[in-house]
Coordinates of C-alpha atoms in Angstrom, one line a residue:
C1 CA 121.7 106.3 66.9
K2 CA 121.3 103.4 64.4
S3 CA 123.8 105.1 62.3
Y4 CA 126.5 105.2 65.0
L5 CA 126.4 101.4 65.3
Q6 CA 128.4 99.0 63.2
E7 CA 126.5 96.0 61.7
S8 CA 127.3 93.7 64.8
G9 CA 126.9 96.6 67.1
T10 CA 124.5 96.7 70.0
L11 CA 122.7 99.6 71.7
V12 CA 122.2 99.2 75.4
I13 CA 119.2 101.1 77.1
A14 CA 118.3 101.6 80.4
I15 CA 115.1 103.3 81.0
E16 CA 112.1 103.4 83.6
N17 CA 108.8 101.7 82.7
R18 CA 106.0 104.1 83.0
Y19 CA 104.1 101.2 84.5
G20 CA 106.4 99.9 86.8
L21 CA 105.0 98.3 90.1
K22 CA 106.8 101.2 92.2
Y23 CA 104.4 103.7 90.6
W24 CA 101.4 101.9 91.4
S25 CA 102.7 101.4 94.9
G26 CA 103.3 105.1 95.8
A27 CA 106.7 106.0 94.3
V28 CA 106.5 109.4 92.5
E29 CA 107.4 109.5 88.8
D30 CA 111.2 109.9 88.6
H31 CA 111.4 112.9 86.2
T32 CA 108.4 115.0 87.4
G33 CA 108.0 114.0 91.1
R34 CA 104.3 113.6 90.8
L35 CA 102.4 110.6 91.9
F36 CA 100.7 108.3 88.9
D37 CA 102.3 110.9 86.2
G38 CA 103.6 108.0 83.8
I39 CA 100.6 105.7 84.4
E40 CA 98.2 108.6 83.6
G41 CA 100.2 109.4 80.5
Y42 CA 101.7 112.6 81.6
K43 CA 98.6 114.6 80.8
D44 CA 100.2 117.8 82.6
N45 CA 103.9 117.2 81.2
P46 CA 103.9 117.0 77.5
G47 CA 107.9 117.1 77.4
V48 CA 108.4 114.1 79.5
R49 CA 108.1 110.5 78.5
T50 CA 109.1 107.2 79.6
F51 CA 107.5 104.0 78.1
G52 CA 106.0 100.6 78.8
K53 CA 107.3 97.4 77.1
A54 CA 105.1 97.3 74.1
E55 CA 105.6 100.9 73.4
L56 CA 109.5 101.0 73.6
E57 CA 109.4 97.6 71.8
K58 CA 107.3 99.0 69.0
M59 CA 109.6 102.2 68.6
L60 CA 112.9 100.1 68.4
H61 CA 111.4 97.7 65.8
G62 CA 110.4 100.8 64.0
I63 CA 113.5 102.1 63.7
G64 CA 115.2 98.7 62.7
F65 CA 116.3 96.9 65.6
D66 CA 115.2 93.5 64.9
R67 CA 116.2 91.6 67.8
L68 CA 115.8 92.9 71.5
E69 CA 116.9 91.4 74.6
W70 CA 114.8 92.3 77.7
Y71 CA 116.2 92.5 81.2
Y72 CA 114.6 93.7 84.4
P73 CA 116.8 95.2 87.1
L74 CA 115.5 95.1 90.5
P75 CA 114.4 97.3 92.4
D76 CA 115.3 99.4 89.5
Y77 CA 118.1 100.1 86.9
K78 CA 119.8 103.0 89.1
I79 CA 120.3 100.8 92.2
P80 CA 120.2 97.1 90.9
E81 CA 120.5 94.4 93.5
A82 CA 119.8 91.8 90.9
V83 CA 118.9 91.7 87.2
F84 CA 116.4 89.2 85.6
S85 CA 115.2 88.4 82.1
D86 CA 112.5 86.5 80.2
Q87 CA 114.7 83.3 80.3
Y88 CA 115.1 83.9 84.1
L89 CA 112.4 85.3 86.0
P90 CA 112.7 86.0 89.8
T91 CA 111.5 83.3 92.2
P92 CA 109.4 84.4 95.4
A93 CA 112.8 84.0 97.5
D94 CA 114.4 86.3 95.0
L95 CA 111.5 89.0 95.4
A96 CA 111.4 88.7 99.1
S97 CA 115.1 89.4 99.5
I98 CA 115.2 92.8 97.5
S99 CA 114.3 95.7 99.2
P100 CA 112.5 98.7 97.3
S101 CA 115.2 101.1 98.6
Y102 CA 114.6 104.1 95.8
S103 CA 116.4 107.2 95.7
S104 CA 113.4 109.5 96.8
E105 CA 110.8 109.7 99.6
R106 CA 107.8 107.7 98.8
F107 CA 104.5 106.3 99.8
S108 CA 104.0 102.4 100.1
F109 CA 100.4 101.7 99.5
F110 CA 100.9 97.7 99.4
D111 CA 103.6 95.0 99.9
E112 CA 105.2 95.0 96.4
S113 CA 107.0 91.5 96.8
A114 CA 103.7 89.9 97.6
A115 CA 102.1 91.8 94.6
A116 CA 105.1 90.9 92.2
Q117 CA 104.7 87.1 93.2
G118 CA 101.1 87.5 91.9
L119 CA 102.3 89.2 88.8
L120 CA 104.8 86.3 88.1
E121 CA 101.8 83.7 88.6
N122 CA 99.9 85.6 86.0
D123 CA 102.6 86.1 83.3
C124 CA 102.9 89.7 83.5
F125 CA 106.0 90.5 85.6
D126 CA 107.5 92.2 82.6
F127 CA 104.6 94.8 82.0
F128 CA 105.1 95.9 85.6
A129 CA 109.0 95.8 85.9
N130 CA 110.3 98.9 87.5
S131 CA 112.7 99.4 84.6
F132 CA 114.0 97.9 81.6
L133 CA 117.6 97.1 80.5
V134 CA 117.5 96.5 76.7
F135 CA 120.2 95.2 74.4
C136 CA 119.0 96.2 70.9
H137 CA 120.6 94.5 67.9
L138 CA 120.4 95.3 64.2

C-alpha cells in the first residue's frame, strides 16, 4: 500500500485491538464470534488476525512508515463516541460518560469504566484500547 502514497501521503488504519478491554470483559472477537480468541492468539483460527499496538507498530515501521500517530476511539472505531490520543487521554469523567454499546450480544464480566480508570492510572490505557485509529506517515 505504501507504493500508492505520495511522499507526503498518509495511510489511515482503523482496526480492532486484539487486547482491547472489551474482549477481557466479555465481548466476543469481532471476526470469529468467539470469546477470548484474539487474546489467546487465534489458536483455532489461523486465517484471522487483529493486532496489539506493539505488533502493529512493528509491522508498520517494518514497511517504512516512520511516523505513527495513535488515536483511541471509544467505545471502538465502528461506533465512536469520542476519540483520544497519547497527547489527550480520557479523564475518569470521560470514561464514565461513554457507554460500551457494541454491535453484538455480549457478557459483561466487570465494570469497564472502573477498570479503564485503573489502566489510565498505571499508564497502560493504550495497550487495552478497544481499537486503534492510526495515521501512518512515510
